[in-house]
Each structure stands twice: as C-alpha cells, then as structure tokens.
C-alpha cells in the first residue's frame, strides 16, 4: 500500500458501542420517532418545542458519564497521528466522540449536537445545556432564533467543497458504521470509484446498502474491526 491521503467516512455505527443509538437498526432512533416530526425544517417551524425536546434529550445523553469514545474512535485518532500522509475523518455523526478520542481533522457534515446556530445573526456557538424557544443568542442578544446546529433532512450538509477536495485527493476511502441510506454521504464511494485511483473499504457490522461498490469489506463490531484494520495499515500490510 502506497502512502497517500486517507478519507474516513463514519456513521452512527461507530458510536453504537459508546452507548449511542444508531438510526435504522431495529433499536434505532427512527424506530421510535418519525423523521418528519423532529428532523426537518418544517417540523421545527411547526413545533419547535418538540424538536428542542428531542435534541435536548440527545444532548444530555451524549454528556452522560457512561458515554465515551470506544476503541474504534481511538484507533482513528492514532491513524491520524501516525499515518505519514493526511487523514480526514468525515462524520455524519453529531456527537463529539472523534474529538474526545483525539482526532483533530474532523468534518461534521451533519452538524454538531453541542453547538447552537442563531437564525438571526448566523453565529455558531458551543451549547451544552438544554435549548428552548425563548433562548437568547449570546452573540446578537436576539431571543427565540436559536436552533440546534444540526443539518436536517432537506438541508445542505456542511463543508461539501472541503469533503469533495479530500475525496478527489485520497488513495484510500474507508466507510465505517453507516448504512449507506443517506445521500450525499452514501454517494462518496461511487465518487471515489469514479476516479479509478482510490481503494474503497467498508468496515461495518453487516453489508451496507452500497456494499458491492467497495473493493473490500470487513464485517463485525467497530470496536474490534477498526483497530485491527488500522494496525494493518500502520504495519504496511493492508488493505
Ligand atoms: N459496529 C459497526 N457498525 C455498526 C455497529 C457496530 N457496533 N452497530 C451498528 N452498525 C451499523 C449498522 O449495521 C448500520 O449499517 O451501522 C450502520 C448504522 O446505520 P444508520 O443507523 O442508518 O446510521 P447512519 O448511516 O449514520 O445514518 C446516516 O441518517 O438519519 C440520518 O442524520 C442521520 O447522520 C445520520 C444519517
């Protein structure tokens, strides 16, 4: 394996063993609540209290003492520190477990749960407590325009130019813990394959929707599969 930049795409599966739910598994978030009720701009306009309550609960859950990075997050931080070329983690996750594990180059394409966005002045700020309909923006003082800094269905994911630049320059694309059900992330493997130069590997509990688009796959829990894969890469043995 030549030393070239790596792009790692992560999804909810990498944080499952840290105690956070995935979305589309049998016990996933979308089995208990409807996307149209909590994760669209229309839902927020219709019933902001309900949407705030949904994210407040998740924000509290993320900060529970039992939730911590698992060996998969830590392995990716080690890869970034030790790989001689650039490693970029592009995550669909709104949790902060990559950062807590030590990853520095992380793009949160679906936003961040521990941040709020002001619809009035467009400021983005750290936000660890509950968010409500009357909360005032610390930047512009306007009350009632704050929302979770998350990308809802129907909205444009963040930093897409940076992501596609990285995909265009990588020699290895690794997709971890994502079902491949949500675009544009689900289309990254086809984008990389279209260039013909990058190798694409899937690490997941089970084959994802786009499993046949990858050159290679390893199936099992992320906490086991990811550290083993990173060990192989750093030892120059794979993929
Ligand atoms: N290790 C590895 N993979 C796992 C594990 C685990 N321990 N547990 C579950 N998985 C896999 C599942 O098999 C599934 O393929 O992780 C994947 C999770 O898929 P989704 O629940 O669909 O999550 P994700 O792909 O991140 O969803 C994408 O959808 O609702 C939106 O905005 C939300 O960012 C999210 C996006």
PDB file of C-alpha atoms and ligand atoms in Angstrom:
ATOM      1  CA  UNK A   1       0.000   0.000   0.000  1.00  0.00           C
ATOM      2  CA  UNK A   2       1.460   3.341  -1.004  1.00  0.00           C
ATOM      3  CA  UNK A   3       1.309   6.192   1.452  1.00  0.00           C
ATOM      4  CA  UNK A   4      -1.405   8.521   0.236  1.00  0.00           C
ATOM      5  CA  UNK A   5      -4.116  10.603   1.917  1.00  0.00           C
ATOM      6  CA  UNK A   6      -6.990   8.737   3.544  1.00  0.00           C
ATOM      7  CA  UNK A   7     -10.612   9.812   3.889  1.00  0.00           C
ATOM      8  CA  UNK A   8     -12.636   8.016   6.551  1.00  0.00           C
ATOM      9  CA  UNK A   9     -16.425   8.364   6.482  1.00  0.00           C
ATOM     10  CA  UNK A  10     -18.126   7.460   9.749  1.00  0.00           C
ATOM     11  CA  UNK A  11     -21.751   6.934  10.706  1.00  0.00           C
ATOM     12  CA  UNK A  12     -23.778   6.089  13.769  1.00  0.00           C
ATOM     13  CA  UNK A  13     -22.442   2.504  13.919  1.00  0.00           C
ATOM     14  CA  UNK A  14     -19.042   3.665  15.147  1.00  0.00           C
ATOM     15  CA  UNK A  15     -20.645   5.243  18.212  1.00  0.00           C
ATOM     16  CA  UNK A  16     -23.026   2.336  18.976  1.00  0.00           C
ATOM     17  CA  UNK A  17     -20.605   0.669  21.375  1.00  0.00           C
ATOM     18  CA  UNK A  18     -20.137   4.026  23.114  1.00  0.00           C
ATOM     19  CA  UNK A  19     -23.787   3.837  24.167  1.00  0.00           C
ATOM     20  CA  UNK A  20     -25.395   5.994  21.437  1.00  0.00           C
ATOM     21  CA  UNK A  21     -28.223   4.666  19.280  1.00  0.00           C
ATOM     22  CA  UNK A  22     -27.982   4.249  15.539  1.00  0.00           C
ATOM     23  CA  UNK A  23     -30.870   5.383  13.340  1.00  0.00           C
ATOM     24  CA  UNK A  24     -32.017   2.477  11.179  1.00  0.00           C
ATOM     25  CA  UNK A  25     -31.228  -0.606  13.265  1.00  0.00           C
ATOM     26  CA  UNK A  26     -34.148  -2.385  14.994  1.00  0.00           C
ATOM     27  CA  UNK A  27     -33.499  -0.404  18.190  1.00  0.00           C
ATOM     28  CA  UNK A  28     -32.579   2.740  16.250  1.00  0.00           C
ATOM     29  CA  UNK A  29     -33.818   6.282  16.755  1.00  0.00           C
ATOM     30  CA  UNK A  30     -36.086   6.242  13.680  1.00  0.00           C
ATOM     31  CA  UNK A  31     -37.908   3.216  15.109  1.00  0.00           C
ATOM     32  CA  UNK A  32     -39.261   5.335  17.940  1.00  0.00           C
ATOM     33  CA  UNK A  33     -39.715   8.792  16.407  1.00  0.00           C
ATOM     34  CA  UNK A  34     -40.583   9.952  12.893  1.00  0.00           C
ATOM     35  CA  UNK A  35     -38.055  11.947  10.862  1.00  0.00           C
ATOM     36  CA  UNK A  36     -40.861  14.297   9.734  1.00  0.00           C
ATOM     37  CA  UNK A  37     -41.632  15.142  13.374  1.00  0.00           C
ATOM     38  CA  UNK A  38     -38.145  16.068  14.596  1.00  0.00           C
ATOM     39  CA  UNK A  39     -35.558  16.310  11.821  1.00  0.00           C
ATOM     40  CA  UNK A  40     -36.838  18.662   9.140  1.00  0.00           C
ATOM     41  CA  UNK A  41     -37.049  22.476   8.935  1.00  0.00           C
ATOM     42  CA  UNK A  42     -40.838  22.093   8.598  1.00  0.00           C
ATOM     43  CA  UNK A  43     -41.004  20.153  11.878  1.00  0.00           C
ATOM     44  CA  UNK A  44     -39.068  22.945  13.606  1.00  0.00           C
ATOM     45  CA  UNK A  45     -41.400  25.616  12.207  1.00  0.00           C
ATOM     46  CA  UNK A  46     -44.472  23.600  13.161  1.00  0.00           C
ATOM     47  CA  UNK A  47     -43.454  22.510  16.655  1.00  0.00           C
ATOM     48  CA  UNK A  48     -40.092  23.911  17.819  1.00  0.00           C
ATOM     49  CA  UNK A  49     -40.702  22.737  21.399  1.00  0.00           C
ATOM     50  CA  UNK A  50     -40.915  19.131  20.295  1.00  0.00           C
ATOM     51  CA  UNK A  51     -37.767  19.401  18.159  1.00  0.00           C
ATOM     52  CA  UNK A  52     -35.868  21.088  21.001  1.00  0.00           C
ATOM     53  CA  UNK A  53     -37.019  18.361  23.412  1.00  0.00           C
ATOM     54  CA  UNK A  54     -35.738  15.643  21.055  1.00  0.00           C
ATOM     55  CA  UNK A  55     -32.273  17.230  20.730  1.00  0.00           C
ATOM     56  CA  UNK A  56     -32.146  18.266  24.420  1.00  0.00           C
ATOM     57  CA  UNK A  57     -32.559  14.627  25.378  1.00  0.00           C
ATOM     58  CA  UNK A  58     -29.841  13.546  22.965  1.00  0.00           C
ATOM     59  CA  UNK A  59     -27.526  16.360  24.134  1.00  0.00           C
ATOM     60  CA  UNK A  60     -27.952  15.236  27.737  1.00  0.00           C
ATOM     61  CA  UNK A  61     -27.372  11.622  26.706  1.00  0.00           C
ATOM     62  CA  UNK A  62     -24.160  12.487  24.896  1.00  0.00           C
ATOM     63  CA  UNK A  63     -22.807  14.106  28.062  1.00  0.00           C
ATOM     64  CA  UNK A  64     -23.745  11.191  30.339  1.00  0.00           C
ATOM     65  CA  UNK A  65     -20.739   9.815  32.238  1.00  0.00           C
ATOM     66  CA  UNK A  66     -21.210   6.408  30.606  1.00  0.00           C
ATOM     67  CA  UNK A  67     -20.758   7.747  27.065  1.00  0.00           C
ATOM     68  CA  UNK A  68     -17.117   7.790  25.954  1.00  0.00           C
ATOM     69  CA  UNK A  69     -15.068   7.093  22.831  1.00  0.00           C
ATOM     70  CA  UNK A  70     -14.555   3.392  22.109  1.00  0.00           C
ATOM     71  CA  UNK A  71     -11.511   1.625  20.600  1.00  0.00           C
ATOM     72  CA  UNK A  72     -12.706   2.434  17.059  1.00  0.00           C
ATOM     73  CA  UNK A  73     -12.653   6.196  17.677  1.00  0.00           C
ATOM     74  CA  UNK A  74      -9.263   5.875  19.362  1.00  0.00           C
ATOM     75  CA  UNK A  75      -7.828   3.818  16.505  1.00  0.00           C
ATOM     76  CA  UNK A  76      -8.777   6.556  14.007  1.00  0.00           C
ATOM     77  CA  UNK A  77      -7.074   9.188  16.181  1.00  0.00           C
ATOM     78  CA  UNK A  78      -3.959   7.004  16.215  1.00  0.00           C
ATOM     79  CA  UNK A  79      -4.139   6.612  12.437  1.00  0.00           C
ATOM     80  CA  UNK A  80      -4.229  10.395  12.022  1.00  0.00           C
ATOM     81  CA  UNK A  81      -1.271  10.818  14.371  1.00  0.00           C
ATOM     82  CA  UNK A  82       0.888   8.106  12.816  1.00  0.00           C
ATOM     83  CA  UNK A  83      -0.014   7.927   9.120  1.00  0.00           C
ATOM     84  CA  UNK A  84       2.614   9.850   7.097  1.00  0.00           C
ATOM     85  CA  UNK A  85       0.007  11.492   4.829  1.00  0.00           C
ATOM     86  CA  UNK A  86      -3.224  13.339   5.600  1.00  0.00           C
ATOM     87  CA  UNK A  87      -6.124  11.569   7.283  1.00  0.00           C
ATOM     88  CA  UNK A  88      -9.505  13.319   7.238  1.00  0.00           C
ATOM     89  CA  UNK A  89     -12.473  11.980   9.189  1.00  0.00           C
ATOM     90  CA  UNK A  90     -15.762  12.990   7.588  1.00  0.00           C
ATOM     91  CA  UNK A  91     -18.500  12.108  10.022  1.00  0.00           C
ATOM     92  CA  UNK A  92     -22.260  12.062   9.677  1.00  0.00           C
ATOM     93  CA  UNK A  93     -22.402  11.894  13.460  1.00  0.00           C
ATOM     94  CA  UNK A  94     -23.314  14.927  15.509  1.00  0.00           C
ATOM     95  CA  UNK A  95     -21.601  13.543  18.626  1.00  0.00           C
ATOM     96  CA  UNK A  96     -18.121  14.688  19.676  1.00  0.00           C
ATOM     97  CA  UNK A  97     -16.567  11.260  20.229  1.00  0.00           C
ATOM     98  CA  UNK A  98     -13.948  11.588  17.472  1.00  0.00           C
ATOM     99  CA  UNK A  99     -12.671  14.791  19.065  1.00  0.00           C
ATOM    100  CA  UNK A 100     -12.748  13.277  22.550  1.00  0.00           C
ATOM    101  CA  UNK A 101     -10.676  10.358  21.228  1.00  0.00           C
ATOM    102  CA  UNK A 102      -8.063  12.792  19.882  1.00  0.00           C
ATOM    103  CA  UNK A 103      -8.893  13.186  16.178  1.00  0.00           C
ATOM    104  CA  UNK A 104      -8.093  16.713  15.021  1.00  0.00           C
ATOM    105  CA  UNK A 105      -9.108  16.748  11.380  1.00  0.00           C
ATOM    106  CA  UNK A 106     -12.842  16.062  11.599  1.00  0.00           C
ATOM    107  CA  UNK A 107     -15.601  17.405   9.366  1.00  0.00           C
ATOM    108  CA  UNK A 108     -19.097  17.181  10.844  1.00  0.00           C
ATOM    109  CA  UNK A 109     -21.125  17.184   7.656  1.00  0.00           C
ATOM    110  CA  UNK A 110     -24.435  16.894   9.576  1.00  0.00           C
ATOM    111  CA  UNK A 111     -23.506  19.447  12.241  1.00  0.00           C
ATOM    112  CA  UNK A 112     -22.731  19.159  15.945  1.00  0.00           C
ATOM    113  CA  UNK A 113     -25.095  18.463  18.826  1.00  0.00           C
ATOM    114  CA  UNK A 114     -23.037  20.510  21.282  1.00  0.00           C
ATOM    115  CA  UNK A 115     -23.434  23.676  19.206  1.00  0.00           C
ATOM    116  CA  UNK A 116     -26.310  26.052  18.513  1.00  0.00           C
ATOM    117  CA  UNK A 117     -26.960  28.219  15.467  1.00  0.00           C
ATOM    118  CA  UNK A 118     -28.654  31.617  15.503  1.00  0.00           C
ATOM    119  CA  UNK A 119     -31.144  32.043  12.676  1.00  0.00           C
ATOM    120  CA  UNK A 120     -30.931  35.821  13.185  1.00  0.00           C
ATOM    121  CA  UNK A 121     -27.180  36.548  13.083  1.00  0.00           C
ATOM    122  CA  UNK A 122     -25.862  33.166  11.808  1.00  0.00           C
ATOM    123  CA  UNK A 123     -23.477  32.770  14.762  1.00  0.00           C
ATOM    124  CA  UNK A 124     -22.490  29.230  15.715  1.00  0.00           C
ATOM    125  CA  UNK A 125     -21.688  28.735  19.394  1.00  0.00           C
ATOM    126  CA  UNK A 126     -20.927  25.974  21.845  1.00  0.00           C
ATOM    127  CA  UNK A 127     -24.120  24.862  23.634  1.00  0.00           C
ATOM    128  CA  UNK A 128     -24.080  22.146  26.300  1.00  0.00           C
ATOM    129  CA  UNK A 129     -27.329  22.756  28.187  1.00  0.00           C
ATOM    130  CA  UNK A 130     -30.934  22.487  27.045  1.00  0.00           C
ATOM    131  CA  UNK A 131     -32.075  24.742  24.234  1.00  0.00           C
ATOM    132  CA  UNK A 132     -35.554  26.297  24.277  1.00  0.00           C
ATOM    133  CA  UNK A 133     -37.759  28.511  22.151  1.00  0.00           C
ATOM    134  CA  UNK A 134     -37.003  31.586  24.280  1.00  0.00           C
ATOM    135  CA  UNK A 135     -33.210  31.198  24.496  1.00  0.00           C
ATOM    136  CA  UNK A 136     -31.268  34.373  23.680  1.00  0.00           C
ATOM    137  CA  UNK A 137     -28.313  34.350  21.313  1.00  0.00           C
ATOM    138  CA  UNK A 138     -25.102  35.281  23.179  1.00  0.00           C
ATOM    139  CA  UNK A 139     -23.798  36.941  20.006  1.00  0.00           C
ATOM    140  CA  UNK A 140     -26.721  39.221  18.979  1.00  0.00           C
ATOM    141  CA  UNK A 141     -28.954  39.061  22.097  1.00  0.00           C
ATOM    142  CA  UNK A 142     -31.973  38.199  19.977  1.00  0.00           C
ATOM    143  CA  UNK A 143     -34.263  35.736  21.753  1.00  0.00           C
ATOM    144  CA  UNK A 144     -36.101  32.924  20.004  1.00  0.00           C
ATOM    145  CA  UNK A 145     -33.935  32.308  16.935  1.00  0.00           C
ATOM    146  CA  UNK A 146     -31.570  29.625  18.218  1.00  0.00           C
ATOM    147  CA  UNK A 147     -31.716  26.091  16.852  1.00  0.00           C
ATOM    148  CA  UNK A 148     -29.505  23.034  17.226  1.00  0.00           C
ATOM    149  CA  UNK A 149     -26.501  23.238  14.877  1.00  0.00           C
ATOM    150  CA  UNK A 150     -27.590  20.115  13.037  1.00  0.00           C
ATOM    151  CA  UNK A 151     -28.389  19.543   9.378  1.00  0.00           C
ATOM    152  CA  UNK A 152     -31.965  18.375   8.908  1.00  0.00           C
ATOM    153  CA  UNK A 153     -33.447  16.399   6.021  1.00  0.00           C
ATOM    154  CA  UNK A 154     -33.898  18.785   3.115  1.00  0.00           C
ATOM    155  CA  UNK A 155     -30.943  20.967   4.148  1.00  0.00           C
ATOM    156  CA  UNK A 156     -27.475  21.103   2.607  1.00  0.00           C
ATOM    157  CA  UNK A 157     -24.759  19.228   4.530  1.00  0.00           C
ATOM    158  CA  UNK A 158     -21.797  21.310   5.690  1.00  0.00           C
ATOM    159  CA  UNK A 159     -18.330  21.746   4.156  1.00  0.00           C
ATOM    160  CA  UNK A 160     -19.078  19.805   0.984  1.00  0.00           C
ATOM    161  CA  UNK A 161     -16.343  21.583  -1.013  1.00  0.00           C
ATOM    162  CA  UNK A 162     -13.709  20.533   1.512  1.00  0.00           C
ATOM    163  CA  UNK A 163     -15.055  16.970   1.542  1.00  0.00           C
ATOM    164  CA  UNK A 164     -15.010  16.566  -2.253  1.00  0.00           C
ATOM    165  CA  UNK A 165     -11.496  18.056  -2.442  1.00  0.00           C
ATOM    166  CA  UNK A 166     -10.347  15.436   0.067  1.00  0.00           C
ATOM    167  CA  UNK A 167     -12.178  12.633  -1.775  1.00  0.00           C
ATOM    168  CA  UNK A 168     -10.539  13.748  -5.036  1.00  0.00           C
ATOM    169  CA  UNK A 169      -7.088  13.583  -3.479  1.00  0.00           C
ATOM    170  CA  UNK A 170      -7.279  10.385  -1.441  1.00  0.00           C
ATOM    171  CA  UNK A 171      -5.773   6.994  -2.198  1.00  0.00           C
ATOM    172  CA  UNK A 172      -7.921   5.146   0.315  1.00  0.00           C
ATOM    173  CA  UNK A 173     -11.554   5.682   1.264  1.00  0.00           C
ATOM    174  CA  UNK A 174     -12.847   3.853   4.339  1.00  0.00           C
ATOM    175  CA  UNK A 175     -16.529   3.817   5.275  1.00  0.00           C
ATOM    176  CA  UNK A 176     -17.319   2.834   8.866  1.00  0.00           C
ATOM    177  CA  UNK A 177     -20.634   2.166  10.608  1.00  0.00           C
ATOM    178  CA  UNK A 178     -23.000   3.698   8.096  1.00  0.00           C
ATOM    179  CA  UNK A 179     -25.975   2.061   6.374  1.00  0.00           C
ATOM    180  CA  UNK A 180     -25.414   3.922   3.111  1.00  0.00           C
ATOM    181  CA  UNK A 181     -29.023   5.099   3.153  1.00  0.00           C
ATOM    182  CA  UNK A 182     -28.490   8.857   3.213  1.00  0.00           C
ATOM    183  CA  UNK A 183     -27.014  10.982   0.427  1.00  0.00           C
ATOM    184  CA  UNK A 184     -24.702  12.705  -0.290  1.00  0.00           C
ATOM    185  CA  UNK A 185     -22.539  10.581   2.067  1.00  0.00           C
ATOM    186  CA  UNK A 186     -23.850   7.352   0.525  1.00  0.00           C
ATOM    187  CA  UNK A 187     -22.534   8.561  -2.840  1.00  0.00           C
ATOM    188  CA  UNK A 188     -18.932   9.141  -1.721  1.00  0.00           C
ATOM    189  CA  UNK A 189     -17.863   5.590  -2.572  1.00  0.00           C
ATOM    190  CA  UNK A 190     -19.150   5.931  -6.143  1.00  0.00           C
ATOM    191  CA  UNK A 191     -17.417   9.316  -6.425  1.00  0.00           C
ATOM    192  CA  UNK A 192     -14.106   7.842  -5.319  1.00  0.00           C
ATOM    193  CA  UNK A 193     -14.518   4.766  -7.546  1.00  0.00           C
ATOM    194  CA  UNK A 194     -15.282   7.047 -10.495  1.00  0.00           C
ATOM    195  CA  UNK A 195     -11.739   8.436 -10.273  1.00  0.00           C
ATOM    196  CA  UNK A 196     -10.389   4.914 -10.531  1.00  0.00           C
ATOM    197  CA  UNK A 197      -7.346   5.515  -8.329  1.00  0.00           C
ATOM    198  CA  UNK A 198      -8.575   5.119  -4.793  1.00  0.00           C
ATOM    199  CA  UNK A 199      -9.221   1.903  -2.939  1.00  0.00           C
ATOM    200  CA  UNK A 200     -12.568   1.725  -1.114  1.00  0.00           C
ATOM    201  CA  UNK A 201     -13.064  -0.361   2.020  1.00  0.00           C
ATOM    202  CA  UNK A 202     -16.185  -0.900   4.121  1.00  0.00           C
ATOM    203  CA  UNK A 203     -15.996  -1.653   7.856  1.00  0.00           C
ATOM    204  CA  UNK A 204     -19.463  -2.330   9.225  1.00  0.00           C
ATOM    205  CA  UNK A 205     -21.478  -4.691  11.361  1.00  0.00           C
ATOM    206  CA  UNK A 206     -23.168  -6.030   8.230  1.00  0.00           C
ATOM    207  CA  UNK A 207     -23.151  -5.238   4.495  1.00  0.00           C
ATOM    208  CA  UNK A 208     -24.487  -1.718   3.898  1.00  0.00           C
ATOM    209  CA  UNK A 209     -26.888  -0.722   1.120  1.00  0.00           C
ATOM    210  CA  UNK A 210     -23.935   0.007  -1.179  1.00  0.00           C
ATOM    211  CA  UNK A 211     -21.689  -2.860  -0.063  1.00  0.00           C
ATOM    212  CA  UNK A 212     -20.996  -4.101  -3.602  1.00  0.00           C
ATOM    213  CA  UNK A 213     -19.395  -0.773  -4.520  1.00  0.00           C
ATOM    214  CA  UNK A 214     -16.424  -1.375  -2.207  1.00  0.00           C
ATOM    215  CA  UNK A 215     -13.264  -3.249  -3.210  1.00  0.00           C
ATOM    216  CA  UNK A 216     -13.081  -4.891   0.157  1.00  0.00           C
ATOM    217  CA  UNK A 217     -15.077  -5.228   3.381  1.00  0.00           C
ATOM    218  CA  UNK A 218     -14.591  -6.391   6.951  1.00  0.00           C
ATOM    219  CA  UNK A 219     -17.701  -7.120   8.998  1.00  0.00           C
ATOM    220  CA  UNK A 220     -18.019  -7.046  12.780  1.00  0.00           C
ATOM    221  CA  UNK A 221     -18.393  -4.535  15.618  1.00  0.00           C
ATOM    222  CA  UNK A 222     -16.424  -1.341  15.011  1.00  0.00           C
ATOM    223  CA  UNK A 223     -14.535  -1.627  18.305  1.00  0.00           C
ATOM    224  CA  UNK A 224     -12.954  -4.843  17.025  1.00  0.00           C
ATOM    225  CA  UNK A 225     -12.739  -4.348  13.256  1.00  0.00           C
ATOM    226  CA  UNK A 226     -11.449  -0.763  13.134  1.00  0.00           C
ATOM    227  CA  UNK A 227      -8.419  -1.134  15.459  1.00  0.00           C
ATOM    228  CA  UNK A 228      -7.386  -4.295  13.596  1.00  0.00           C
ATOM    229  CA  UNK A 229      -7.676  -2.527  10.239  1.00  0.00           C
ATOM    230  CA  UNK A 230      -5.677   0.476  11.496  1.00  0.00           C
ATOM    231  CA  UNK A 231      -2.984  -1.849  12.876  1.00  0.00           C
ATOM    232  CA  UNK A 232      -2.674  -3.465   9.445  1.00  0.00           C
ATOM    233  CA  UNK A 233      -2.455  -0.109   7.689  1.00  0.00           C
ATOM    234  CA  UNK A 234       0.210   1.228  10.038  1.00  0.00           C
ATOM    235  CA  UNK A 235       2.173  -2.009   9.744  1.00  0.00           C
ATOM    236  CA  UNK A 236       2.093  -1.595   5.959  1.00  0.00           C
ATOM    237  CA  UNK A 237       0.157  -4.815   5.470  1.00  0.00           C
ATOM    238  CA  UNK A 238      -3.144  -3.602   4.097  1.00  0.00           C
ATOM    239  CA  UNK A 239      -5.593  -3.225   2.633  1.00  0.00           C
TER     240      UNK A 239
HETATM  241  N1  LIG B   1     -20.100  -1.519  14.674  1.00  0.00           N
HETATM  242  C1  LIG B   1     -20.138  -1.239  13.341  1.00  0.00           C
HETATM  243  N2  LIG B   1     -21.268  -0.967  12.676  1.00  0.00           N
HETATM  244  C2  LIG B   1     -22.426  -0.978  13.366  1.00  0.00           C
HETATM  245  C3  LIG B   1     -22.473  -1.266  14.755  1.00  0.00           C
HETATM  246  C4  LIG B   1     -21.247  -1.550  15.402  1.00  0.00           C
HETATM  247  N3  LIG B   1     -21.179  -1.850  16.719  1.00  0.00           N
HETATM  248  N4  LIG B   1     -23.770  -1.210  15.156  1.00  0.00           N
HETATM  249  C5  LIG B   1     -24.493  -0.906  14.075  1.00  0.00           C
HETATM  250  N5  LIG B   1     -23.694  -0.761  12.987  1.00  0.00           N
HETATM  251  C6  LIG B   1     -24.056  -0.432  11.605  1.00  0.00           C
HETATM  252  C7  LIG B   1     -25.433  -0.890  11.188  1.00  0.00           C
HETATM  253  O1  LIG B   1     -25.379  -2.221  10.695  1.00  0.00           O
HETATM  254  C8  LIG B   1     -25.778   0.109  10.089  1.00  0.00           C
HETATM  255  O2  LIG B   1     -25.320  -0.334   8.818  1.00  0.00           O
HETATM  256  O3  LIG B   1     -24.077   0.973  11.495  1.00  0.00           O
HETATM  257  C9  LIG B   1     -24.989   1.373  10.486  1.00  0.00           C
HETATM  258  C10 LIG B   1     -25.853   2.493  11.043  1.00  0.00           C
HETATM  259  O4  LIG B   1     -26.706   2.974  10.046  1.00  0.00           O
HETATM  260  P1  LIG B   1     -27.746   4.158  10.319  1.00  0.00           P
HETATM  261  O5  LIG B   1     -28.491   3.891  11.566  1.00  0.00           O
HETATM  262  O6  LIG B   1     -28.539   4.344   9.080  1.00  0.00           O
HETATM  263  O7  LIG B   1     -26.799   5.420  10.619  1.00  0.00           O
HETATM  264  P2  LIG B   1     -26.059   6.373   9.571  1.00  0.00           P
HETATM  265  O8  LIG B   1     -25.676   5.604   8.354  1.00  0.00           O
HETATM  266  O9  LIG B   1     -25.014   7.095  10.307  1.00  0.00           O
HETATM  267  O10 LIG B   1     -27.217   7.375   9.186  1.00  0.00           O
HETATM  268  C11 LIG B   1     -26.929   8.438   8.310  1.00  0.00           C
HETATM  269  O11 LIG B   1     -29.080   9.358   8.664  1.00  0.00           O
HETATM  270  O12 LIG B   1     -30.883   9.946   9.978  1.00  0.00           O
HETATM  271  C12 LIG B   1     -29.721  10.382   9.407  1.00  0.00           C
HETATM  272  O13 LIG B   1     -28.611  12.302  10.009  1.00  0.00           O
HETATM  273  C13 LIG B   1     -28.733  10.956  10.368  1.00  0.00           C
HETATM  274  O14 LIG B   1     -26.335  11.050  10.110  1.00  0.00           O
HETATM  275  C14 LIG B   1     -27.461  10.194  10.066  1.00  0.00           C
HETATM  276  C15 LIG B   1     -27.713   9.648   8.671  1.00  0.00           C
END
